[in-house]
PDB file of C-alpha atoms in Angstrom:
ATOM      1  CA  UNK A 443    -163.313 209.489-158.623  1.00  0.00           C
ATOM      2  CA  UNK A 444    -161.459 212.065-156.533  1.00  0.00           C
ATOM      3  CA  UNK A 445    -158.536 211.686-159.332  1.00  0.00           C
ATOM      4  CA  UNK A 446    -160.558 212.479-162.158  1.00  0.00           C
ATOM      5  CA  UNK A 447    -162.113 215.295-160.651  1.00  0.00           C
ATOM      6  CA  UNK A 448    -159.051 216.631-159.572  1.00  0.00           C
ATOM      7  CA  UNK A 449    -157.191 215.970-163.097  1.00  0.00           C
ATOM      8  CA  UNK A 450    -160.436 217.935-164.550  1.00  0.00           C
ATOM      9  CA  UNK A 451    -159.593 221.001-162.108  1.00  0.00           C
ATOM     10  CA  UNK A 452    -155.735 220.827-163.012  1.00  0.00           C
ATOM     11  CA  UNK A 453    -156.501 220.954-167.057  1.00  0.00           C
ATOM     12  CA  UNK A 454    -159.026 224.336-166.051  1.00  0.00           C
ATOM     13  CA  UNK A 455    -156.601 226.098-164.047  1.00  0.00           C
ATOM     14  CA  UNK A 456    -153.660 225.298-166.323  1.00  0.00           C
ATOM     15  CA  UNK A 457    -156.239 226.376-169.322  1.00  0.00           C
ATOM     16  CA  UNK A 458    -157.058 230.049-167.352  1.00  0.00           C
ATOM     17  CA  UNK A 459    -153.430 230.452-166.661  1.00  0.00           C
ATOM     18  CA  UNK A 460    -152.474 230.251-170.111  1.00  0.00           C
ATOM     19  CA  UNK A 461    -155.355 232.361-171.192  1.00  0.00           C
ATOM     20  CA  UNK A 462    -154.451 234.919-168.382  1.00  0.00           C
ATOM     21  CA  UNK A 463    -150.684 234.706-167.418  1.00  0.00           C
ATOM     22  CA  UNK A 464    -149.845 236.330-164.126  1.00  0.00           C
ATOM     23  CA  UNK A 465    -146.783 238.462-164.313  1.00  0.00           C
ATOM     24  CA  UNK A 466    -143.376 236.582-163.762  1.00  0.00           C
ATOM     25  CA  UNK A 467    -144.809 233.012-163.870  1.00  0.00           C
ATOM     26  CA  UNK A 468    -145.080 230.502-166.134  1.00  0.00           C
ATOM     27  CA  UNK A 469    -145.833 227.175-166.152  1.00  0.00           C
ATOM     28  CA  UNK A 470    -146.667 223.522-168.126  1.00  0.00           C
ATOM     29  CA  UNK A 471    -146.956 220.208-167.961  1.00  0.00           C
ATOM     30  CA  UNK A 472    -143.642 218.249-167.180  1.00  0.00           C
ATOM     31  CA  UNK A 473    -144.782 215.612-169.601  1.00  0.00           C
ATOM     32  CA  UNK A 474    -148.154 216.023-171.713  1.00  0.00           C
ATOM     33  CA  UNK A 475    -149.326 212.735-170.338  1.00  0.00           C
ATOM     34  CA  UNK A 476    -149.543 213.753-166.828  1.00  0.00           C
ATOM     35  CA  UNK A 477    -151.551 217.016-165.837  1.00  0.00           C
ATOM     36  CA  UNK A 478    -150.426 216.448-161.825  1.00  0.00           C
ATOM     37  CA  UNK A 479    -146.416 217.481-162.553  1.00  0.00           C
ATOM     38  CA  UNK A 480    -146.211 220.836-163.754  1.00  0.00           C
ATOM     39  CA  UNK A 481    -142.997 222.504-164.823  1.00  0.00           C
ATOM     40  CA  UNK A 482    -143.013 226.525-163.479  1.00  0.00           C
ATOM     41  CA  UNK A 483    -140.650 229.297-163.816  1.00  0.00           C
ATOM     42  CA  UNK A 484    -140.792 231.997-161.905  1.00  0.00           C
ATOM     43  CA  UNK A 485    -139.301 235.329-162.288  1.00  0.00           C
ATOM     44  CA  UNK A 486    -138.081 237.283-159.539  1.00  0.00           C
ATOM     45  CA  UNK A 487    -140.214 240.273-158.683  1.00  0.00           C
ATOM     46  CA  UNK A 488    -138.941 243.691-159.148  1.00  0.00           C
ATOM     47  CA  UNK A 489    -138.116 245.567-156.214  1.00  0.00           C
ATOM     48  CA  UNK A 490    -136.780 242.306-154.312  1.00  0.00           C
ATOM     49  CA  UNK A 491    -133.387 240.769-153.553  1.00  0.00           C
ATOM     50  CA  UNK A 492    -134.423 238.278-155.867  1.00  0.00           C
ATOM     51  CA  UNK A 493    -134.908 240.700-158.905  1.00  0.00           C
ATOM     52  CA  UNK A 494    -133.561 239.451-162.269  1.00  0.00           C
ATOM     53  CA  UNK A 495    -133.321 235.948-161.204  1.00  0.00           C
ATOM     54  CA  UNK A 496    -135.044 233.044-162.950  1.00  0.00           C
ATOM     55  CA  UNK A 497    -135.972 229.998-160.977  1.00  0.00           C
ATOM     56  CA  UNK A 498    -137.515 226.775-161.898  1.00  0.00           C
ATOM     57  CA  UNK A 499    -139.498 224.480-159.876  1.00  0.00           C
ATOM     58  CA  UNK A 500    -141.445 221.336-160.262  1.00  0.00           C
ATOM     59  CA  UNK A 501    -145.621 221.271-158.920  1.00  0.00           C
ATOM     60  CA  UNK A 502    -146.261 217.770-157.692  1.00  0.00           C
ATOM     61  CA  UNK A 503    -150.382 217.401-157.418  1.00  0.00           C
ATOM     62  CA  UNK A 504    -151.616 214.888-155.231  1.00  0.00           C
ATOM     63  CA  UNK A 505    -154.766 212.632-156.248  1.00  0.00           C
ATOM     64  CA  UNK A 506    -156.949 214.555-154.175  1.00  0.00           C
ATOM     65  CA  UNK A 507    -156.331 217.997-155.046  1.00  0.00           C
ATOM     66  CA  UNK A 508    -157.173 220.368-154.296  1.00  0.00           C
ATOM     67  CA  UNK A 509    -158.232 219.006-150.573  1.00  0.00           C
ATOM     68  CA  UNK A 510    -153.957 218.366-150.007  1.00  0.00           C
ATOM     69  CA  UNK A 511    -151.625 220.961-151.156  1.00  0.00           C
ATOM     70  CA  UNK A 512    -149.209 220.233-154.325  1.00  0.00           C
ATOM     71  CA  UNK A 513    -145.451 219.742-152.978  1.00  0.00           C
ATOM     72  CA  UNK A 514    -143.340 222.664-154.773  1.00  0.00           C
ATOM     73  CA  UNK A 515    -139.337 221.450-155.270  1.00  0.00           C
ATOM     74  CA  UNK A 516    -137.295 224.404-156.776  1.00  0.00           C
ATOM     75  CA  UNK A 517    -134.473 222.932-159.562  1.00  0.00           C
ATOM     76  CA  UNK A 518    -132.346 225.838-159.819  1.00  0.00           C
ATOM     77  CA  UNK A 519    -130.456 226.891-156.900  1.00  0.00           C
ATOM     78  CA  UNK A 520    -132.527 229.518-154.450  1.00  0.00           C
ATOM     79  CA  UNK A 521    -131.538 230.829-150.945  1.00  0.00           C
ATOM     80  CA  UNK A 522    -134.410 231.648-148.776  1.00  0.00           C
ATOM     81  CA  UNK A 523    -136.021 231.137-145.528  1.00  0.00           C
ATOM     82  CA  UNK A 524    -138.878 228.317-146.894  1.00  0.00           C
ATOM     83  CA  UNK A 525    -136.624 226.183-149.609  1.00  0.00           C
ATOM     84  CA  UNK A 526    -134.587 223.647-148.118  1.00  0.00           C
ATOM     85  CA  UNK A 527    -131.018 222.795-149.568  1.00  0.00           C
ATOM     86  CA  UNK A 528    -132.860 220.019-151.553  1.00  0.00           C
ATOM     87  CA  UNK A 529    -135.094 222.741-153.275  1.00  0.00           C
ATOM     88  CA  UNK A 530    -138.246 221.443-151.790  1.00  0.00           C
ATOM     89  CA  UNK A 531    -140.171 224.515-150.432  1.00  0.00           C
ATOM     90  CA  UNK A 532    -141.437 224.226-146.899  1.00  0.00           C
ATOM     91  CA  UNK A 533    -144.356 227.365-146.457  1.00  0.00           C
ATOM     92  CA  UNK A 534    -147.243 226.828-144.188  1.00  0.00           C
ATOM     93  CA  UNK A 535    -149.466 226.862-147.321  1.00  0.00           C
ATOM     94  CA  UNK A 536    -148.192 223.598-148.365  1.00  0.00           C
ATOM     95  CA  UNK A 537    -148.586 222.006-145.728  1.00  0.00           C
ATOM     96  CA  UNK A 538    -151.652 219.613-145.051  1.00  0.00           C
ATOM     97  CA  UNK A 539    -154.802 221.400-144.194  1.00  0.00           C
ATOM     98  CA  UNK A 540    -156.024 221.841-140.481  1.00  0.00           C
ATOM     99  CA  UNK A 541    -154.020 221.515-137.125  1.00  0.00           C
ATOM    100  CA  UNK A 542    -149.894 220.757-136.732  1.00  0.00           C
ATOM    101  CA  UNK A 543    -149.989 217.260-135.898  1.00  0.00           C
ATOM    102  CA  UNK A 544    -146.895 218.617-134.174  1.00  0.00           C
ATOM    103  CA  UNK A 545    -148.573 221.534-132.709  1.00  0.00           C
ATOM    104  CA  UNK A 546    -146.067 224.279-134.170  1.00  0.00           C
ATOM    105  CA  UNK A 547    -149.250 225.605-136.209  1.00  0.00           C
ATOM    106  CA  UNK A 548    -152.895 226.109-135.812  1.00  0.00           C
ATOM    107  CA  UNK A 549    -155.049 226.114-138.561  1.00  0.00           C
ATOM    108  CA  UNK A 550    -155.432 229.728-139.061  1.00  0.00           C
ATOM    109  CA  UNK A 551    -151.273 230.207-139.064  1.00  0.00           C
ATOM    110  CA  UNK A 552    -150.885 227.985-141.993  1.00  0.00           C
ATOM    111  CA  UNK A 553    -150.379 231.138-144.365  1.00  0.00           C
ATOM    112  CA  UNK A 554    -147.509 232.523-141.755  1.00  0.00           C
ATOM    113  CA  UNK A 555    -143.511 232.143-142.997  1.00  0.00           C
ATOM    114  CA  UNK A 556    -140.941 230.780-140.876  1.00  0.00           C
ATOM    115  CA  UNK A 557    -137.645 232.863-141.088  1.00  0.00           C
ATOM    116  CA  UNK A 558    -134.605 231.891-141.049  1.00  0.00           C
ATOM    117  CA  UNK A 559    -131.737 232.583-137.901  1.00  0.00           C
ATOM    118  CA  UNK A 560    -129.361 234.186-140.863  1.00  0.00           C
ATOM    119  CA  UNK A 561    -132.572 236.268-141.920  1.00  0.00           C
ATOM    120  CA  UNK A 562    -132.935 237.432-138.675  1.00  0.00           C
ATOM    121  CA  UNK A 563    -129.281 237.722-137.189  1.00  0.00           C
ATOM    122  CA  UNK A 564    -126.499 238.382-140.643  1.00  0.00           C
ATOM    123  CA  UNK A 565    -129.077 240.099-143.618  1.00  0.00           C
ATOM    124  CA  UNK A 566    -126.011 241.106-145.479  1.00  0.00           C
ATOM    125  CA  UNK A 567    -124.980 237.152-145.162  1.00  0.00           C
ATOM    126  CA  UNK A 568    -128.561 236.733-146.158  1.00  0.00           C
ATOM    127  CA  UNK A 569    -128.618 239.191-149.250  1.00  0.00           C
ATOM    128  CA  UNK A 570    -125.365 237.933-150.498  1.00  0.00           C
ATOM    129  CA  UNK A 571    -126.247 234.266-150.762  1.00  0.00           C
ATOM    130  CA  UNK A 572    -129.493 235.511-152.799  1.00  0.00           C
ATOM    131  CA  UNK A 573    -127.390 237.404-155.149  1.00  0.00           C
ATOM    132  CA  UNK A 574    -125.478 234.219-155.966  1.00  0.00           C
ATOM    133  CA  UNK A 575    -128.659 232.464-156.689  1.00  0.00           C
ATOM    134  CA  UNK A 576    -130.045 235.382-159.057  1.00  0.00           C
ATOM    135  CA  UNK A 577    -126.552 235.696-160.847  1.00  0.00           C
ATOM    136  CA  UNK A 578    -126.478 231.379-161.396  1.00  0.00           C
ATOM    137  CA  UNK A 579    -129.710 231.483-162.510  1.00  0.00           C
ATOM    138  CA  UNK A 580    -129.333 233.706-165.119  1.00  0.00           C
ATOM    139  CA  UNK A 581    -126.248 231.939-166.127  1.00  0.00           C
ATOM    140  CA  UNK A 582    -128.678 229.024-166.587  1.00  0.00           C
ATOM    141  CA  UNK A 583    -130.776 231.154-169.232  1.00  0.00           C
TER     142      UNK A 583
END
């Protein structure tokens, strides 16, 4: 039951996105057969380090959406404080809802980013490394 309903929520918000696009993001179904994998590119905003670049990343719903959070794994290179060197993002959004089993977050942090030491400690290490990502990715295009 909770499958279907969730597949039925999936094929509506994939419908309104299409019918409404939001500026610098795009996505679609990773194979037409399977509305919980969605394939989403995502422009880097203007005004950012990561302007001009052009990342893609795989959604991975669970059968229970939208009560647990999709799993978001980038596929093109990115440098940042959430995405892991495997291009799996780790944001507090994504994680399961309620309490840190581990107690690094309540409930009401789970929209707050963790940064990085290089973030904090080398920025021009930091900004480099991002400008290698942007210039790959457009090499990818």
């Amino acid at each position: 039951m909770a499958a279907s309903q969730a597949s039925l929520l999936l094929q509506k918000q994939l419908k309104d996105l299409c019918k409404k696009p939001v500026d610098g993001f795009s996505a679609g179904l990773v194979d037409e057969n399977n509305i919980f994998e969605w394939s989403v590119s995502i422009m880097g905003p203007p005004d950012t380090l990561y302007e001009g670049g052009f990342f893609s990343a795989i959604m991975s719903f669970p059968q229970n959406y939208p009560i647990s959070p999709p799993t978001v794994r980038f596929t093109t290179e990115v440098w940042h404080p959430n995405v892991y060197p495997d291009g799996k993002v780790c944001i507090s959004i994504l994680h399961p809802p309620g309490d840190d089993p581990n107690g690094y977050e309540l409930a009401i942090e789970r929209w707050s980013p963790v940064h990085t030491k290089q973030w904090r400690d080398s920025k021009e290490e930091f900004r480099k490394r991002v400008s290698r990502c942007v210039r790959k990715s457009q090499e990818m295009l």
